[in-house]
Amino acid sequence: ALLQRRLALHRWLIVEPAGVISYGIAAAIGLTSNLGVWALVLAWYVSALTRAVGMWVTLRWRPQLRLVSFAMWLELARYARHIFVSEVLRNTTSIATTAIVGRYLGPGSLGQFRFAWRLVTQAIGPVLTGMGYVVQPALVRVADDSARTSAGVLSALRLLSIVAAPVSAMFIPLGEPIAVVLFGDQWRGTGVIAAALCGMAFALVL
């Protein structure tokens, strides 16, 4: 939150790439060491630790237990209750989708669905990042001026729609070829699913 408020672009240039690279290295080492699926579990932990340490270093911030209080938590929870509920719904939806697809269609279909979802969301990722780390903090800085805030929100929505619409739509004709090129012919079904999920990319941006 502090990095966002300060418009600290070095998070993009250092922390996020470091998290991705550490995930790849940890996964590769784990898989070559015959850890199987546990290599991916290990990679998630390594990536999360790398990102946390990177944020602390770039921000020059350290946790201070003396600042922790239930009253502060309660104040934050009340202020962000709508965000909290939306996150609960989002995670519930993700878990339910995984459980239903995996249970009734099998692990193979679940794998294809997850890869397709990753393709769609990663393609729109730069737009979401720009919105979260540039547009949102900029709007916060002019929050006291309702006219500028309203104009900024409308301009941001127009720009995001212009960018997101073609990126989302490209999966309709190109989803299958992209999946075959990236994963091989056995993952052709992933491209079909990505084409069906193309509307989700646009919805995520909005």
PDB file of N, CA, C and O in Angstrom, residues 156-193:
ATOM      1  N   ALA A 156     -10.162   7.103 -17.091  1.00  0.00           N
ATOM      2  CA  ALA A 156      -9.489   5.826 -16.883  1.00  0.00           C
ATOM      3  C   ALA A 156     -10.316   4.673 -17.444  1.00  0.00           C
ATOM      4  O   ALA A 156      -9.774   3.765 -18.098  1.00  0.00           O
ATOM      5  N   LEU A 157     -11.631   4.694 -17.221  1.00  0.00           N
ATOM      6  CA  LEU A 157     -12.499   3.638 -17.739  1.00  0.00           C
ATOM      7  C   LEU A 157     -12.500   3.616 -19.262  1.00  0.00           C
ATOM      8  O   LEU A 157     -12.478   2.548 -19.881  1.00  0.00           O
ATOM      9  N   ARG A 158     -12.515   4.803 -19.872  1.00  0.00           N
ATOM     10  CA  ARG A 158     -12.478   4.855 -21.342  1.00  0.00           C
ATOM     11  C   ARG A 158     -11.180   4.269 -21.876  1.00  0.00           C
ATOM     12  O   ARG A 158     -11.184   3.453 -22.809  1.00  0.00           O
ATOM     13  N   LEU A 159     -10.061   4.708 -21.288  1.00  0.00           N
ATOM     14  CA  LEU A 159      -8.762   4.236 -21.749  1.00  0.00           C
ATOM     15  C   LEU A 159      -8.609   2.733 -21.535  1.00  0.00           C
ATOM     16  O   LEU A 159      -8.148   2.002 -22.423  1.00  0.00           O
ATOM     17  N   LEU A 160      -9.013   2.256 -20.355  1.00  0.00           N
ATOM     18  CA  LEU A 160      -8.903   0.828 -20.055  1.00  0.00           C
ATOM     19  C   LEU A 160      -9.767   0.005 -20.996  1.00  0.00           C
ATOM     20  O   LEU A 160      -9.365  -1.078 -21.444  1.00  0.00           O
ATOM     21  N   SER A 161     -10.957   0.517 -21.311  1.00  0.00           N
ATOM     22  CA  SER A 161     -11.839  -0.212 -22.230  1.00  0.00           C
ATOM     23  C   SER A 161     -11.239  -0.294 -23.623  1.00  0.00           C
ATOM     24  O   SER A 161     -11.301  -1.333 -24.284  1.00  0.00           O
ATOM     25  N   ILE A 162     -10.635   0.819 -24.079  1.00  0.00           N
ATOM     26  CA  ILE A 162     -10.025   0.836 -25.411  1.00  0.00           C
ATOM     27  C   ILE A 162      -8.885  -0.176 -25.498  1.00  0.00           C
ATOM     28  O   ILE A 162      -8.691  -0.842 -26.517  1.00  0.00           O
ATOM     29  N   VAL A 163      -8.131  -0.315 -24.401  1.00  0.00           N
ATOM     30  CA  VAL A 163      -6.999  -1.246 -24.394  1.00  0.00           C
ATOM     31  C   VAL A 163      -7.462  -2.679 -24.166  1.00  0.00           C
ATOM     32  O   VAL A 163      -7.008  -3.615 -24.838  1.00  0.00           O
ATOM     33  N   ALA A 164      -8.377  -2.857 -23.217  1.00  0.00           N
ATOM     34  CA  ALA A 164      -8.766  -4.207 -22.802  1.00  0.00           C
ATOM     35  C   ALA A 164      -9.620  -4.933 -23.819  1.00  0.00           C
ATOM     36  O   ALA A 164      -9.507  -6.147 -23.977  1.00  0.00           O
ATOM     37  N   ALA A 165     -10.477  -4.210 -24.524  1.00  0.00           N
ATOM     38  CA  ALA A 165     -11.397  -4.859 -25.464  1.00  0.00           C
ATOM     39  C   ALA A 165     -10.672  -5.654 -26.548  1.00  0.00           C
ATOM     40  O   ALA A 165     -10.970  -6.834 -26.760  1.00  0.00           O
ATOM     41  N   PRO A 166      -9.704  -5.072 -27.256  1.00  0.00           N
ATOM     42  CA  PRO A 166      -9.012  -5.868 -28.285  1.00  0.00           C
ATOM     43  C   PRO A 166      -8.159  -6.979 -27.708  1.00  0.00           C
ATOM     44  O   PRO A 166      -8.038  -8.056 -28.320  1.00  0.00           O
ATOM     45  N   VAL A 167      -7.548  -6.746 -26.532  1.00  0.00           N
ATOM     46  CA  VAL A 167      -6.746  -7.805 -25.907  1.00  0.00           C
ATOM     47  C   VAL A 167      -7.630  -8.993 -25.559  1.00  0.00           C
ATOM     48  O   VAL A 167      -7.255 -10.155 -25.761  1.00  0.00           O
ATOM     49  N   SER A 168      -8.819  -8.713 -25.036  1.00  0.00           N
ATOM     50  CA  SER A 168      -9.752  -9.782 -24.701  1.00  0.00           C
ATOM     51  C   SER A 168     -10.249 -10.496 -25.949  1.00  0.00           C
ATOM     52  O   SER A 168     -10.297 -11.728 -26.010  1.00  0.00           O
ATOM     53  N   ALA A 169     -10.599  -9.716 -26.959  1.00  0.00           N
ATOM     54  CA  ALA A 169     -11.183 -10.290 -28.172  1.00  0.00           C
ATOM     55  C   ALA A 169     -10.194 -11.136 -28.961  1.00  0.00           C
ATOM     56  O   ALA A 169     -10.600 -12.039 -29.696  1.00  0.00           O
ATOM     57  N   MET A 170      -8.892 -10.879 -28.799  1.00  0.00           N
ATOM     58  CA  MET A 170      -7.908 -11.617 -29.599  1.00  0.00           C
ATOM     59  C   MET A 170      -7.910 -13.107 -29.284  1.00  0.00           C
ATOM     60  O   MET A 170      -7.472 -13.929 -30.090  1.00  0.00           O
ATOM     61  N   PHE A 171      -8.420 -13.475 -28.091  1.00  0.00           N
ATOM     62  CA  PHE A 171      -8.429 -14.899 -27.731  1.00  0.00           C
ATOM     63  C   PHE A 171      -9.468 -15.686 -28.522  1.00  0.00           C
ATOM     64  O   PHE A 171      -9.386 -16.911 -28.587  1.00  0.00           O
ATOM     65  N   ILE A 172     -10.436 -15.013 -29.114  1.00  0.00           N
ATOM     66  CA  ILE A 172     -11.443 -15.734 -29.899  1.00  0.00           C
ATOM     67  C   ILE A 172     -10.805 -16.398 -31.119  1.00  0.00           C
ATOM     68  O   ILE A 172     -10.945 -17.604 -31.318  1.00  0.00           O
ATOM     69  N   PRO A 173     -10.032 -15.653 -31.941  1.00  0.00           N
ATOM     70  CA  PRO A 173      -9.400 -16.330 -33.078  1.00  0.00           C
ATOM     71  C   PRO A 173      -8.037 -16.944 -32.747  1.00  0.00           C
ATOM     72  O   PRO A 173      -7.613 -17.897 -33.402  1.00  0.00           O
ATOM     73  N   LEU A 174      -7.337 -16.404 -31.723  1.00  0.00           N
ATOM     74  CA  LEU A 174      -5.949 -16.804 -31.488  1.00  0.00           C
ATOM     75  C   LEU A 174      -5.748 -17.688 -30.258  1.00  0.00           C
ATOM     76  O   LEU A 174      -4.627 -18.148 -30.017  1.00  0.00           O
ATOM     77  N   GLY A 175      -6.807 -17.926 -29.481  1.00  0.00           N
ATOM     78  CA  GLY A 175      -6.646 -18.716 -28.262  1.00  0.00           C
ATOM     79  C   GLY A 175      -6.069 -20.089 -28.520  1.00  0.00           C
ATOM     80  O   GLY A 175      -5.112 -20.520 -27.868  1.00  0.00           O
ATOM     81  N   GLU A 176      -6.631 -20.805 -29.493  1.00  0.00           N
ATOM     82  CA  GLU A 176      -6.163 -22.159 -29.795  1.00  0.00           C
ATOM     83  C   GLU A 176      -4.743 -22.175 -30.345  1.00  0.00           C
ATOM     84  O   GLU A 176      -3.907 -22.949 -29.861  1.00  0.00           O
ATOM     85  N   PRO A 177      -4.403 -21.320 -31.346  1.00  0.00           N
ATOM     86  CA  PRO A 177      -3.017 -21.302 -31.824  1.00  0.00           C
ATOM     87  C   PRO A 177      -2.005 -20.949 -30.741  1.00  0.00           C
ATOM     88  O   PRO A 177      -0.916 -21.527 -30.688  1.00  0.00           O
ATOM     89  N   ILE A 178      -2.355 -19.996 -29.868  1.00  0.00           N
ATOM     90  CA  ILE A 178      -1.440 -19.604 -28.791  1.00  0.00           C
ATOM     91  C   ILE A 178      -1.177 -20.782 -27.860  1.00  0.00           C
ATOM     92  O   ILE A 178      -0.030 -21.053 -27.472  1.00  0.00           O
ATOM     93  N   ALA A 179      -2.230 -21.508 -27.495  1.00  0.00           N
ATOM     94  CA  ALA A 179      -2.075 -22.660 -26.598  1.00  0.00           C
ATOM     95  C   ALA A 179      -1.206 -23.741 -27.235  1.00  0.00           C
ATOM     96  O   ALA A 179      -0.361 -24.345 -26.564  1.00  0.00           O
ATOM     97  N   VAL A 180      -1.407 -24.003 -28.520  1.00  0.00           N
ATOM     98  CA  VAL A 180      -0.620 -25.037 -29.208  1.00  0.00           C
ATOM     99  C   VAL A 180       0.851 -24.639 -29.272  1.00  0.00           C
ATOM    100  O   VAL A 180       1.745 -25.459 -29.039  1.00  0.00           O
ATOM    101  N   VAL A 181       1.119 -23.373 -29.566  1.00  0.00           N
ATOM    102  CA  VAL A 181       2.511 -22.899 -29.661  1.00  0.00           C
ATOM    103  C   VAL A 181       3.197 -22.955 -28.298  1.00  0.00           C
ATOM    104  O   VAL A 181       4.362 -23.357 -28.188  1.00  0.00           O
ATOM    105  N   LEU A 182       2.491 -22.551 -27.250  1.00  0.00           N
ATOM    106  CA  LEU A 182       3.102 -22.476 -25.921  1.00  0.00           C
ATOM    107  C   LEU A 182       3.221 -23.840 -25.243  1.00  0.00           C
ATOM    108  O   LEU A 182       4.237 -24.135 -24.602  1.00  0.00           O
ATOM    109  N   PHE A 183       2.185 -24.689 -25.372  1.00  0.00           N
ATOM    110  CA  PHE A 183       2.132 -25.924 -24.585  1.00  0.00           C
ATOM    111  C   PHE A 183       2.186 -27.197 -25.415  1.00  0.00           C
ATOM    112  O   PHE A 183       2.360 -28.288 -24.863  1.00  0.00           O
ATOM    113  N   GLY A 184       1.981 -27.088 -26.725  1.00  0.00           N
ATOM    114  CA  GLY A 184       1.959 -28.290 -27.552  1.00  0.00           C
ATOM    115  C   GLY A 184       0.539 -28.677 -27.933  1.00  0.00           C
ATOM    116  O   GLY A 184      -0.444 -28.188 -27.369  1.00  0.00           O
ATOM    117  N   ASP A 185       0.452 -29.598 -28.898  1.00  0.00           N
ATOM    118  CA  ASP A 185      -0.851 -29.954 -29.454  1.00  0.00           C
ATOM    119  C   ASP A 185      -1.777 -30.608 -28.434  1.00  0.00           C
ATOM    120  O   ASP A 185      -2.997 -30.505 -28.537  1.00  0.00           O
ATOM    121  N   GLN A 186      -1.196 -31.288 -27.430  1.00  0.00           N
ATOM    122  CA  GLN A 186      -2.030 -31.966 -26.441  1.00  0.00           C
ATOM    123  C   GLN A 186      -2.810 -30.983 -25.570  1.00  0.00           C
ATOM    124  O   GLN A 186      -3.757 -31.380 -24.873  1.00  0.00           O
ATOM    125  N   TRP A 187      -2.425 -29.691 -25.612  1.00  0.00           N
ATOM    126  CA  TRP A 187      -3.118 -28.664 -24.832  1.00  0.00           C
ATOM    127  C   TRP A 187      -4.018 -27.804 -25.715  1.00  0.00           C
ATOM    128  O   TRP A 187      -4.373 -26.693 -25.350  1.00  0.00           O
ATOM    129  N   ARG A 188      -4.381 -28.308 -26.889  1.00  0.00           N
ATOM    130  CA  ARG A 188      -5.222 -27.552 -27.814  1.00  0.00           C
ATOM    131  C   ARG A 188      -6.543 -27.131 -27.155  1.00  0.00           C
ATOM    132  O   ARG A 188      -7.060 -26.044 -27.406  1.00  0.00           O
ATOM    133  N   GLY A 189      -7.096 -28.018 -26.313  1.00  0.00           N
ATOM    134  CA  GLY A 189      -8.352 -27.695 -25.637  1.00  0.00           C
ATOM    135  C   GLY A 189      -8.249 -26.472 -24.750  1.00  0.00           C
ATOM    136  O   GLY A 189      -9.244 -25.769 -24.525  1.00  0.00           O
ATOM    137  N   THR A 190      -7.032 -26.192 -24.245  1.00  0.00           N
ATOM    138  CA  THR A 190      -6.835 -25.003 -23.423  1.00  0.00           C
ATOM    139  C   THR A 190      -7.149 -23.739 -24.205  1.00  0.00           C
ATOM    140  O   THR A 190      -7.739 -22.794 -23.685  1.00  0.00           O
ATOM    141  N   GLY A 191      -6.767 -23.727 -25.486  1.00  0.00           N
ATOM    142  CA  GLY A 191      -7.042 -22.570 -26.314  1.00  0.00           C
ATOM    143  C   GLY A 191      -8.518 -22.351 -26.535  1.00  0.00           C
ATOM    144  O   GLY A 191      -8.994 -21.205 -26.565  1.00  0.00           O
ATOM    145  N   VAL A 192      -9.260 -23.442 -26.687  1.00  0.00           N
ATOM    146  CA  VAL A 192     -10.709 -23.325 -26.863  1.00  0.00           C
ATOM    147  C   VAL A 192     -11.335 -22.733 -25.600  1.00  0.00           C
ATOM    148  O   VAL A 192     -12.216 -21.865 -25.669  1.00  0.00           O
ATOM    149  N   ILE A 193     -10.866 -23.190 -24.442  1.00  0.00           N
ATOM    150  CA  ILE A 193     -11.385 -22.665 -23.175  1.00  0.00           C
ATOM    151  C   ILE A 193     -11.010 -21.198 -23.014  1.00  0.00           C
ATOM    152  O   ILE A 193     -11.811 -20.382 -22.552  1.00  0.00           O
TER     153      ILE A 193
END
